[in-house]
CSV table of C-alpha atoms and ligand atoms in Angstrom, one decimal:
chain,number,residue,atom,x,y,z
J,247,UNK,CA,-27.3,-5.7,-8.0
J,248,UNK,CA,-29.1,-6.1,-11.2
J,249,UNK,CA,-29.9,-3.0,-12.2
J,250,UNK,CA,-28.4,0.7,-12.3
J,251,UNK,CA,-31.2,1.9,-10.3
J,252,UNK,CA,-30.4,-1.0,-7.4
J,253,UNK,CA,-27.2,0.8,-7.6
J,254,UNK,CA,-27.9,4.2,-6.7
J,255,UNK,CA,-30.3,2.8,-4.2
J,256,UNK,CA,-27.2,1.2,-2.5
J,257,UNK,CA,-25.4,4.6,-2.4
J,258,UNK,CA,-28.4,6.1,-0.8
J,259,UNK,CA,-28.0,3.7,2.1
J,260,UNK,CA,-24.3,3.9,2.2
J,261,UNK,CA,-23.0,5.6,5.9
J,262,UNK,CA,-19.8,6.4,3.9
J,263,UNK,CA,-21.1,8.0,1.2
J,264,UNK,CA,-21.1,11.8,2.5
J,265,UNK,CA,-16.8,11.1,2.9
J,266,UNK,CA,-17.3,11.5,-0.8
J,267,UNK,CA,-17.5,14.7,-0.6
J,268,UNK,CA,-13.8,15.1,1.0
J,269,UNK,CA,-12.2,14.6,-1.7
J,270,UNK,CA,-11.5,16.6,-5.3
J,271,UNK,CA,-12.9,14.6,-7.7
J,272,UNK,CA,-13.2,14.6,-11.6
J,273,UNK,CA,-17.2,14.0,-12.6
J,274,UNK,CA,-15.9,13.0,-16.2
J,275,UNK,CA,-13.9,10.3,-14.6
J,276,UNK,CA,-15.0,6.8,-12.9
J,277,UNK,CA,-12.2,6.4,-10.9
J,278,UNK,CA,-10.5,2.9,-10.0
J,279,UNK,CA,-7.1,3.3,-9.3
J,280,UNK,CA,-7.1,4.6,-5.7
J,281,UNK,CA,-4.8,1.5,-4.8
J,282,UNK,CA,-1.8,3.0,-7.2
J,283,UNK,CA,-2.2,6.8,-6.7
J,284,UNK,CA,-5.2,7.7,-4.2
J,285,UNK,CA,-7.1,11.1,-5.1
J,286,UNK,CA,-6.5,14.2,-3.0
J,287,UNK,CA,-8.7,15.3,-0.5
J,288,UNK,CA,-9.8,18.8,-0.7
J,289,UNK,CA,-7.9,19.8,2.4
J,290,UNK,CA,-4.7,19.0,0.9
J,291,UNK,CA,-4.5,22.0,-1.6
J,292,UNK,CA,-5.7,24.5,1.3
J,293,UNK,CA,-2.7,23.0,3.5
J,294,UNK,CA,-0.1,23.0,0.4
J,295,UNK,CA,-0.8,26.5,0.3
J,296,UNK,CA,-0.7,26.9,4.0
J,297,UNK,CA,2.7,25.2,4.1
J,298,UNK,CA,4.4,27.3,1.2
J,299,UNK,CA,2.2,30.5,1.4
J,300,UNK,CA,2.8,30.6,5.3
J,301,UNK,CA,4.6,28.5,7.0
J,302,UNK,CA,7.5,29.0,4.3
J,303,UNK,CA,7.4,31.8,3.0
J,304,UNK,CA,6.9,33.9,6.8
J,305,UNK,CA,7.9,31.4,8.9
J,306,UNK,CA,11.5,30.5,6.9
J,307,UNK,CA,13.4,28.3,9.3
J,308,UNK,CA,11.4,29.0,12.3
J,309,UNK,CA,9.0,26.5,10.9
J,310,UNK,CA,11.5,23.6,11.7
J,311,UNK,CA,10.0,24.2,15.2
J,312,UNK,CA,7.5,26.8,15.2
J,313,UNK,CA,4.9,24.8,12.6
J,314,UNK,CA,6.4,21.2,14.2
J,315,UNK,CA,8.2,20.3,11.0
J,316,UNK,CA,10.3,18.9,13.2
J,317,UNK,CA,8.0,16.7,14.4
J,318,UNK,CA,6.2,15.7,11.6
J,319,UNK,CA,7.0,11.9,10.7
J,320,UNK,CA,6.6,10.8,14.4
J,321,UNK,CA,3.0,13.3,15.2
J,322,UNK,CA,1.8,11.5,11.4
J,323,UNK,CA,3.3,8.3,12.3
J,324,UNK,CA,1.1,8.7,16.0
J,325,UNK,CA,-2.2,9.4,13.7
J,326,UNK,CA,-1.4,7.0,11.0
J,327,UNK,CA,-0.4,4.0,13.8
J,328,UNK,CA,-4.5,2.9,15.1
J,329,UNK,CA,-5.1,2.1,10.8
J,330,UNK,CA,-2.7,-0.7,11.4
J,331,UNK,CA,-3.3,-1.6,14.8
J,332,UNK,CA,0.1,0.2,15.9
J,333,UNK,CA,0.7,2.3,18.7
J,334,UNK,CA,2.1,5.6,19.6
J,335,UNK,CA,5.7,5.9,19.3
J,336,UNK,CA,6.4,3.0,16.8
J,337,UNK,CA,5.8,4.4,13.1
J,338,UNK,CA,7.4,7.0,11.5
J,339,UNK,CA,5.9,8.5,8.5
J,340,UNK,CA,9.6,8.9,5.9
J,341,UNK,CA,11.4,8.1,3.5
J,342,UNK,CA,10.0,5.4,0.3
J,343,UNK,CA,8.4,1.4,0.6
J,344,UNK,CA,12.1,0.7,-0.7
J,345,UNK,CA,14.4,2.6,1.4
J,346,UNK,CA,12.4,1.6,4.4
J,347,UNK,CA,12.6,-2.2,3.6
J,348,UNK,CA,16.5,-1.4,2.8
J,349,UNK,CA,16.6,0.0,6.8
J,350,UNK,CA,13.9,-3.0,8.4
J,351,UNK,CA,15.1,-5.9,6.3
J,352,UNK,CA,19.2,-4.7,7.7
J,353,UNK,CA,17.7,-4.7,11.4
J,354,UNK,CA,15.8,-7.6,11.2
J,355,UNK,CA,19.0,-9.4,9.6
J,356,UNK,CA,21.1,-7.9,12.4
J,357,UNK,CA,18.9,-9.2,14.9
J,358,UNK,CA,18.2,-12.7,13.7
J,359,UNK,CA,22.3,-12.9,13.4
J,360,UNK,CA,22.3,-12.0,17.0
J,361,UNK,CA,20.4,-14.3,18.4
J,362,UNK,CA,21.6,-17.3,16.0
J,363,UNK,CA,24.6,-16.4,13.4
J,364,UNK,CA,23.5,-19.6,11.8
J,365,UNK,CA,20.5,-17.9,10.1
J,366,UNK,CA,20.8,-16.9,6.3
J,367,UNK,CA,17.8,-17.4,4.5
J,368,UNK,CA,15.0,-14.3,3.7
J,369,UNK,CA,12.0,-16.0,2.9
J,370,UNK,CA,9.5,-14.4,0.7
J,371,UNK,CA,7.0,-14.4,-2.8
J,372,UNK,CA,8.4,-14.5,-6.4
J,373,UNK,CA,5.1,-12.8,-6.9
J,374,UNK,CA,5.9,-10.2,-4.5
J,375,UNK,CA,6.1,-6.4,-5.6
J,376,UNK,CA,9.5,-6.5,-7.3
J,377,UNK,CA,11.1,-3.0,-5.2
J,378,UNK,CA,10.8,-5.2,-2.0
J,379,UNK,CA,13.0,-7.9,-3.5
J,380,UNK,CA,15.1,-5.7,-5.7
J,381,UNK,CA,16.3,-4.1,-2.3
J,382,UNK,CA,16.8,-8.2,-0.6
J,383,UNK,CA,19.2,-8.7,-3.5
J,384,UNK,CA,21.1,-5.5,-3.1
J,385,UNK,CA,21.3,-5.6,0.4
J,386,UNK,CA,22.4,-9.2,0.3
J,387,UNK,CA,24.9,-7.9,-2.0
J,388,UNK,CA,26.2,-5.5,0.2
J,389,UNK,CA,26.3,-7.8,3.4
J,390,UNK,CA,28.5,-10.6,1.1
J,391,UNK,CA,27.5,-12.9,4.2
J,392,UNK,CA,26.1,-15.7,2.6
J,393,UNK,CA,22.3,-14.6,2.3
J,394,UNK,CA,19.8,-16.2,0.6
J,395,UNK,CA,16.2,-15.2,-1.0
J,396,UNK,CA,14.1,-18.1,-1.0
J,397,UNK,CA,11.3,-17.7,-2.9
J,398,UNK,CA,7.8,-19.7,-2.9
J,399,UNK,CA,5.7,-19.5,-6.2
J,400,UNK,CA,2.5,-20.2,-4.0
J,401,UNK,CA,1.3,-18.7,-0.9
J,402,UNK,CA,0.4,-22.5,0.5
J,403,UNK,CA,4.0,-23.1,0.3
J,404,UNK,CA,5.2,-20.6,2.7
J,405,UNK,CA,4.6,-23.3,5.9
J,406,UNK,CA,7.1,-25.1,4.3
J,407,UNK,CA,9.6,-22.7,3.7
J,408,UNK,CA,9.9,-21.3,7.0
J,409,UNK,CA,12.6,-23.5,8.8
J,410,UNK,CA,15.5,-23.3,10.9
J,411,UNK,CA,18.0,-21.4,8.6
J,412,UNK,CA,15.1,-18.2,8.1
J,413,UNK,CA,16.3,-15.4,9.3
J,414,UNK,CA,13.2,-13.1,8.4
J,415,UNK,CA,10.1,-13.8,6.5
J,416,UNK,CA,9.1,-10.7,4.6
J,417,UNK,CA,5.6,-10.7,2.8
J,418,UNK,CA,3.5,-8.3,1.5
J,419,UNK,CA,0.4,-8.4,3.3
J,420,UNK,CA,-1.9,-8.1,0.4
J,421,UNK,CA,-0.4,-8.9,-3.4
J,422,UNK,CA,-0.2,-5.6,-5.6
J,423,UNK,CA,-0.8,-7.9,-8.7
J,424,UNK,CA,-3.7,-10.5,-7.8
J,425,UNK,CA,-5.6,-8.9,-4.4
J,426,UNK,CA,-4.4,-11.8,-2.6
J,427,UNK,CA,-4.7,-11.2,1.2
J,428,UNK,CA,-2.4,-13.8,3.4
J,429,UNK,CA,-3.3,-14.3,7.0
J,430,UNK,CA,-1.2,-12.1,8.8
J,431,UNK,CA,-1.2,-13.5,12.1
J,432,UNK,CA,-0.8,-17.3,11.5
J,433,UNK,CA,2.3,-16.6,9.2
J,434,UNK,CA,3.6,-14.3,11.7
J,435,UNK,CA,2.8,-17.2,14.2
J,436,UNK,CA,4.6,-19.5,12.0
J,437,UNK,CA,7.9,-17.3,11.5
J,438,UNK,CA,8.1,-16.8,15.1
J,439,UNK,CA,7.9,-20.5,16.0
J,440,UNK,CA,10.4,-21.2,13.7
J,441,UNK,CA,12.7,-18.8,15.3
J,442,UNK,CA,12.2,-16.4,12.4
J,443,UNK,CA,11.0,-12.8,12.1
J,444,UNK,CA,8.6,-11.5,10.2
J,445,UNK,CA,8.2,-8.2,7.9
J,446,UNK,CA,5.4,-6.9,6.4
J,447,UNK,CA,4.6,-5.0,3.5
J,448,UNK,CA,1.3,-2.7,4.0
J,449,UNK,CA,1.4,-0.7,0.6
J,450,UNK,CA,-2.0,-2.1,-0.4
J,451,UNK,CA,-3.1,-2.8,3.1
J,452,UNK,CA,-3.2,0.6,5.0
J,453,UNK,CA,-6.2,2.2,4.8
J,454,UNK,CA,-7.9,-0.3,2.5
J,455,UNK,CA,-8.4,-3.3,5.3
J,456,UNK,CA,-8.3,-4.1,9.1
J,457,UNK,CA,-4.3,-4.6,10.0
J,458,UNK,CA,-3.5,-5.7,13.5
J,459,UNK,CA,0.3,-5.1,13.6
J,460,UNK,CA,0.1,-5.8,17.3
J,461,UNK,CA,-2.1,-8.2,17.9
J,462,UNK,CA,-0.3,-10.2,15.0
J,463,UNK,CA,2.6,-10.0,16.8
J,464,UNK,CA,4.6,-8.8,13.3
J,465,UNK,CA,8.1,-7.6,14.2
J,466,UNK,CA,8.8,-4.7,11.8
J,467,UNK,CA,6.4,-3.2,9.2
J,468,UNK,CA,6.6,-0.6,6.1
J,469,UNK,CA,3.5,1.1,4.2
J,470,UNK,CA,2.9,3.4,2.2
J,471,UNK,CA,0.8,6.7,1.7
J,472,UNK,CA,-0.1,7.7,-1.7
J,473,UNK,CA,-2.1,4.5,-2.2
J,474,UNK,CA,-5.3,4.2,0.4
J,475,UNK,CA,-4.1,6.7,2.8
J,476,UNK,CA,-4.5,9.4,-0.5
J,477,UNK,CA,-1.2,11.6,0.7
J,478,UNK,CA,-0.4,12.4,-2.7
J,479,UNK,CA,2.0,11.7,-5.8
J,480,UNK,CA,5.5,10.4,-4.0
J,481,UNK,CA,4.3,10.9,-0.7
J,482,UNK,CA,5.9,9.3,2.0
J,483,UNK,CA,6.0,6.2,3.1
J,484,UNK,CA,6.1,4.7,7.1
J,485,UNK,CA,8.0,2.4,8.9
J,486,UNK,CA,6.9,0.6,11.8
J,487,UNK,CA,9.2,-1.6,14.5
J,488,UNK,CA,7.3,-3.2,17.5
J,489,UNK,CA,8.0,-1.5,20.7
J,490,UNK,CA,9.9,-4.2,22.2
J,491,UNK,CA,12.8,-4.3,19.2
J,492,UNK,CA,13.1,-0.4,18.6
J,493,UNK,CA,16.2,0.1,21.3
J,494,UNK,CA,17.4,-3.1,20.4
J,495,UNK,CA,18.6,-2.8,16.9
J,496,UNK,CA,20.1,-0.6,14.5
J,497,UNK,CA,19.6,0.1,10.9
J,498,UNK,CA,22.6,1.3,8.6
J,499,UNK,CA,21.2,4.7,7.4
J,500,UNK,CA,22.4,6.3,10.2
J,501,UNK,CA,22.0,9.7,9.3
J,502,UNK,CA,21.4,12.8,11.4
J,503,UNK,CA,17.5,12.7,12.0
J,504,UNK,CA,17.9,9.7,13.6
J,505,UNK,CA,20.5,10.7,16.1
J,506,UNK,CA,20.0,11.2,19.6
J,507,UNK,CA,20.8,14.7,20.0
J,508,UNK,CA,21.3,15.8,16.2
J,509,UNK,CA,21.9,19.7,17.1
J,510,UNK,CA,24.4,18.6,19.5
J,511,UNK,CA,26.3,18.1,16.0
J,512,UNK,CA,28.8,15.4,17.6
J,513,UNK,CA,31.2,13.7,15.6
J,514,UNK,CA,30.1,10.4,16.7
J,515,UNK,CA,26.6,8.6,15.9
J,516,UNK,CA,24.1,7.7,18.7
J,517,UNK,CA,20.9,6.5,18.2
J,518,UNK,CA,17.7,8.1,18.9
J,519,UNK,CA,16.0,6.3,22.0
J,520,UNK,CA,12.8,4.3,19.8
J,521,UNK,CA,11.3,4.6,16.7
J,522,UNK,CA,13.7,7.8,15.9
J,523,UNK,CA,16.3,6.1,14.9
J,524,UNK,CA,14.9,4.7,11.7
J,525,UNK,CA,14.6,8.0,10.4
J,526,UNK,CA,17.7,9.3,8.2
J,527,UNK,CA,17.5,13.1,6.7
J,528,UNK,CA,16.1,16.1,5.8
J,529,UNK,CA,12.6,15.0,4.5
J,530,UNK,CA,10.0,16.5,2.0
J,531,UNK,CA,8.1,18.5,4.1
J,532,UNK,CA,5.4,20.1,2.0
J,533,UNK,CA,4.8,16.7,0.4
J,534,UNK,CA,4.8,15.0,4.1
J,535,UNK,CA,2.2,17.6,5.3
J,536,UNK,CA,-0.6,16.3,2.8
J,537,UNK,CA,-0.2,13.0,4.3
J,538,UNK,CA,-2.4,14.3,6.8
J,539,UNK,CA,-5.1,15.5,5.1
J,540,UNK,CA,-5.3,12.1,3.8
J,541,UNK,CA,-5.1,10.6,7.3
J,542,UNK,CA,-7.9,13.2,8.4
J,543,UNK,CA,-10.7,11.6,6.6
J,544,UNK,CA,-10.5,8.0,8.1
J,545,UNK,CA,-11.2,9.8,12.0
J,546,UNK,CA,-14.4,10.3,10.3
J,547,UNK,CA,-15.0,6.9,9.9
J,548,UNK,CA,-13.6,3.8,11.3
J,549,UNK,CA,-11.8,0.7,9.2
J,550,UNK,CA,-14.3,-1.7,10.1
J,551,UNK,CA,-16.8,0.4,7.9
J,552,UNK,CA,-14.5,1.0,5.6
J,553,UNK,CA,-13.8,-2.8,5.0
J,554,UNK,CA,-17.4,-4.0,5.1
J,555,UNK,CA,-17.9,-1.3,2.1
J,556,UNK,CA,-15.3,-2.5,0.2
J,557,UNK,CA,-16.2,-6.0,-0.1
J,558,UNK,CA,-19.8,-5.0,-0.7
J,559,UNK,CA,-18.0,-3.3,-4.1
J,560,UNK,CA,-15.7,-5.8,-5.1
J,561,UNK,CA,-18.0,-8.6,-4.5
J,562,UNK,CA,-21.4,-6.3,-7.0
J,563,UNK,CA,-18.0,-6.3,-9.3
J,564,UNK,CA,-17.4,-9.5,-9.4
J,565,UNK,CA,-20.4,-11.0,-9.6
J,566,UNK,CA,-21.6,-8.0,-12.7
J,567,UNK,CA,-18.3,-8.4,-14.6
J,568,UNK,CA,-19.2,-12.3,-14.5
J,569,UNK,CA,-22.6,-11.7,-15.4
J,570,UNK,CA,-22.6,-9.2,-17.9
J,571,UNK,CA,-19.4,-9.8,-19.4
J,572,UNK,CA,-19.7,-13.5,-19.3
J,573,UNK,CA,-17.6,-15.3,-22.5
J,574,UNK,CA,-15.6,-12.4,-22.9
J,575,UNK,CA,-12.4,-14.2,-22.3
J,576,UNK,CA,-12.0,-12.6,-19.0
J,577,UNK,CA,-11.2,-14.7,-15.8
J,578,UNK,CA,-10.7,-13.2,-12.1
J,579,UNK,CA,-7.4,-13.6,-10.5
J,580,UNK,CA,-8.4,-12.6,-7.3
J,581,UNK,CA,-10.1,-15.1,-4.7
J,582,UNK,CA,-13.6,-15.1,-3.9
J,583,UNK,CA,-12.7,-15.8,-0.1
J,584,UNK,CA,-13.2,-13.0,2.1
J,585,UNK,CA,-10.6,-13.5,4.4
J,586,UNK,CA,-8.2,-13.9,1.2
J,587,UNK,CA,-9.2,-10.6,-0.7
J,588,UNK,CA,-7.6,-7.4,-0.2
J,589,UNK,CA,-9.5,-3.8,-2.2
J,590,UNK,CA,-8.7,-4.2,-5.1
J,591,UNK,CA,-9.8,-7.0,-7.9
J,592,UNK,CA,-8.0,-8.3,-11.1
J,593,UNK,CA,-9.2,-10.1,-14.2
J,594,UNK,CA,-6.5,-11.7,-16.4
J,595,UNK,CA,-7.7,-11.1,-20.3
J,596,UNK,CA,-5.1,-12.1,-23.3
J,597,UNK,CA,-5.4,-8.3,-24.3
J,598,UNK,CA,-5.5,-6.6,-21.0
J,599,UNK,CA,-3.7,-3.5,-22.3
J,600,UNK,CA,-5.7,-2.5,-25.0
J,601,UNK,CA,-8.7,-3.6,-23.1
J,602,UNK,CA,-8.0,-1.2,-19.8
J,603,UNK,CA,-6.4,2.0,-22.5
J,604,UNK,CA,-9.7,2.0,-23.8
J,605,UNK,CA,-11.6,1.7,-20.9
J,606,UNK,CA,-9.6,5.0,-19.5
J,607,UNK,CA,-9.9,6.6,-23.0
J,608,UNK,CA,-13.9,6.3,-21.7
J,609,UNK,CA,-12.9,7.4,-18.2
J,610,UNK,CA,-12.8,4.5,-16.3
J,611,UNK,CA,-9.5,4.2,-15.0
J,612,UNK,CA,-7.8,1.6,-13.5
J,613,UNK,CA,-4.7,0.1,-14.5
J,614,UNK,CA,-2.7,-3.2,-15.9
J,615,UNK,CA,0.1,-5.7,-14.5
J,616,UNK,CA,1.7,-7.8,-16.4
J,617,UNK,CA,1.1,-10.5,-17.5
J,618,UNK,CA,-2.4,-9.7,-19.5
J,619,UNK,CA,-4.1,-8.2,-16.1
J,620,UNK,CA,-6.6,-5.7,-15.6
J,621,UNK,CA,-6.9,-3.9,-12.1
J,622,UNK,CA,-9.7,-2.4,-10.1
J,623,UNK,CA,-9.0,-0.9,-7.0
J,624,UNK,CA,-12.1,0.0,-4.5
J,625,UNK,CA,-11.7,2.7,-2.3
J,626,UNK,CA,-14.8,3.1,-0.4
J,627,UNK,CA,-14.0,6.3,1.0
J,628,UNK,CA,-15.2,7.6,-2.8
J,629,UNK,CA,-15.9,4.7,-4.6
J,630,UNK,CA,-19.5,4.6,-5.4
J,631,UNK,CA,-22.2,1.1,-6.1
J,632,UNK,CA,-23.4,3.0,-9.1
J,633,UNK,CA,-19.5,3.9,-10.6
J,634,UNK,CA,-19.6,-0.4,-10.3
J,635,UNK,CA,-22.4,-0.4,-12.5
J,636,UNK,CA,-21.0,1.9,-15.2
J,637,UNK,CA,-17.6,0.8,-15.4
J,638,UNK,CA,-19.0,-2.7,-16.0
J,639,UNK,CA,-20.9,-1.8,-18.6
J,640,UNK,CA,-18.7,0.2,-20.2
J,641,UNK,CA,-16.3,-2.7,-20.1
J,642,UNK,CA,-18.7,-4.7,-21.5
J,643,UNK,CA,-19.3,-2.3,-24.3
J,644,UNK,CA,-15.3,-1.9,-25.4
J,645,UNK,CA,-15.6,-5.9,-25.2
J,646,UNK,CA,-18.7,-6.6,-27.1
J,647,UNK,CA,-17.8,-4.1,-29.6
J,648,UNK,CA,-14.1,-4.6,-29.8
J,649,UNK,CA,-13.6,-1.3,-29.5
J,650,UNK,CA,-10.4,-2.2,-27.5
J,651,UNK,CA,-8.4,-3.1,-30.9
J,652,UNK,CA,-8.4,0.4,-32.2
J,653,UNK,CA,-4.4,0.2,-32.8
J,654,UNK,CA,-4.3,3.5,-30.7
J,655,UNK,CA,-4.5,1.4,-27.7
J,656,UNK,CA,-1.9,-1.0,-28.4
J,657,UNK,CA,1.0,1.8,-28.1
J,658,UNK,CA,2.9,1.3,-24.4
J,659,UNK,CA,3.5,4.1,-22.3
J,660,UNK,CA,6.4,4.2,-19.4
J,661,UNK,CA,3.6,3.7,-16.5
J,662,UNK,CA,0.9,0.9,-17.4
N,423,LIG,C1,3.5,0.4,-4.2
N,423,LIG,C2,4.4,-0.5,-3.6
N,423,LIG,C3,5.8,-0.2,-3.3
N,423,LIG,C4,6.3,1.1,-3.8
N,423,LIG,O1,7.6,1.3,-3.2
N,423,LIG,P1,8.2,2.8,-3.3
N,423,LIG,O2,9.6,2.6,-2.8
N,423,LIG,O3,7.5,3.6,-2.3
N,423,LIG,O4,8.1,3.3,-4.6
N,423,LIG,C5,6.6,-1.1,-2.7
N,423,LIG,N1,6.1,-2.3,-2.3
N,423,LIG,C6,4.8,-2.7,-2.6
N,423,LIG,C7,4.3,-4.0,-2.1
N,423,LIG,C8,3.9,-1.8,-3.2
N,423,LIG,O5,2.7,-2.2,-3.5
């Protein structure tokens, strides 16, 4: 891709590009950060509307049963579930990443002590998103058993560090920070010959590349919705336990939604026969409800497409930032490999900040991670080969013209 024009000729090739068109976008704005808050598809204000106006508002508490509130984290979880190569039955849509690893990671730890008591050890990234292993160290914490985190700092490591004392091995699938995609089903192959179990993360995974839950043989999954999946600010997250666990084990937030019977109102806990179970409360149903709007748009297509898309964007961007910004002090985080890259890529620069506040102050947004990087998320659903072309070269205007050191750009806000 070499010039703007090869760019738009790209788009009008592109099978995916009419999905563009599903979604309520800003024409000021070259959007790239569809991997930390997806954009909402037009169907999700007419069903917000639908929810309060209607199903609220004249359906009151009928709407528990009559509108399948009720149901709603299992019937999403059963339309979210072929994304990530899950079935029906085994993925409830609920809940946050963090309070689901809190209820997986517990199981999982439950049911490693079951079969061997002898087993302590969580294995996982330093580099991992920091809520997965906040929630390790508290629930460690809480258990006072003896647990330990082990961390690697590389991902070649991880062979290594899988032994006879793991008890679960909990990764996230793709790295929030770097795009780094881990091979899913030899790790999982690893844990389990080890006599470990193994966790994974989806948040920057579903919806964004090809997940085989099953055919990796993974034991317990989370994910979220608001990233790829485009559910919305907060939305909920999922939880997914392979069939064969899901009567077996039992997760501490035993609240009432995941009872048995919970109208039957009995003193006594029972849990819910299968995936039920890991669900806890009341949950945010008008904010749940947009989740499907989001999910709506991928039957249109399939993930296959989806994928081949998005590494025909990240590798234009690669190869144009390189290019066209070359001796700009930038240098890509993210691996080349194929198999190894997620959706979204990151260069390191000594002043990322300023560098991506002043690309959004010219409407290109993505977003930074510490330390000094600059991410691009690629979401091929609206992500166009000619938005590649002008974000580079409006990074490669801020950067030729140091625009990026105005000292308005330098000031930190609360969410980089
Ligand atoms: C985005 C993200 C989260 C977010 O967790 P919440 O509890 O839903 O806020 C967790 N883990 C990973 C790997 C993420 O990328």
């Amino acid at each position: 891709m070499k010039t703007r024009e090869e760019a738009l000729a790209l788009d009008r090739d592109d099978p995916l590009a009419d999905l563009r068109s599903r979604f309520a976008l800003n024409p000021q704005v070259i959007y790239l950060d569809g991997n930390s808050l997806g954009v909402p598809p037009l169907a999700a204000a007419a069903r917000a509307q639908a929810v309060i106006g209607e199903e609220w508002a004249d359906g009151l508490i009928r709407s528990w049963n009559a509108a399948g509130w009720y149901a709603l984290p299992r019937r999403l979880g059963d339309k979210l579930a072929p994304l990530v190569g899950a079935g029906a039955g085994e993925i409830v849509v609920t809940d946050t990443i963090s309070i689901n690893v809190f209820k997986l990671l517990s199981a999982a730890l439950r049911l490693a002590a079951a079969r061997d008591g002898k087993r302590r050890v969580i294995v996982s990234e330093r580099a991992n998103f920091p809520t997965d292993l906040y929630i390790a160290q508290g629930l460690i914490d809480q258990l006072d058993r003896g647990h330990v985190l082990r961390l690697v700092d590389d991902p070649a490591e991880l062979p290594e560090a899988i032994d006879d004392q793991t008890a679960v091995v909990m990764l996230t699938h793709v790295n929030y920070r770097t795009g780094y995609m881990h091979d899913m089903t030899a790790l999982t192959k690893i844990a389990h010959r080890a006599g470990a179990l193994a966790l994974w993360d989806l948040a920057h995974s579903a919806g964004a590349v090809p997940v085989d839950l099953r055919g990796a043989g993974a034991d317990f999954a989370v994910g979220c919705t608001y990233k790829y999946l485009n559910g919305g600010p907060g939305a909920p997250a999922f939880a997914w336990v392979a069939k064969h666990h899901q009567d077996a084990i039992s997760q501490p937030l035993s609240g009432w939604w995941g009872h048995r019977a919970p109208f039957a109102m009995d003193a006594v806990y029972a849990p819910d026969q299968g995936i039920g179970r890991f669900l806890c409360g009341t949950q945010p149903i008008v904010s749940m409800a947009l989740v499907e709007a989001g999910l709506d748009v991928f039957l249109e297509t399939d993930i296959g497409a989806v994928r081949h898309k998005s590494l025909a964007l990240t590798d234009r961007f690669i190869e144009l930032v390189e290019s066209r910004c070359a001796g700009h002090a930038l240098t890509l985080v993210t691996p080349r490999a194929h198999a190894q890259r997620g959706s979204h890529v990151s260069f390191a620069h000594p002043h990322g900040y300023e560098v991506m506040q002043a690309l959004i102050a010219r409407g290109v947004i993505g977003d930074y991670r510490e330390p000094h990087v600059l991410r691009f998320g690629f979401t091929p659903l609206y992500t166009r080969f000619v938005d590649v072309w002008d974000a580079v070269e409006t990074l490669r205007d801020i950067l030729a013209n140091e625009s990026w050191r105005a000292p308005e750009f330098a000031a930190r806000h609360s969410v980089t």
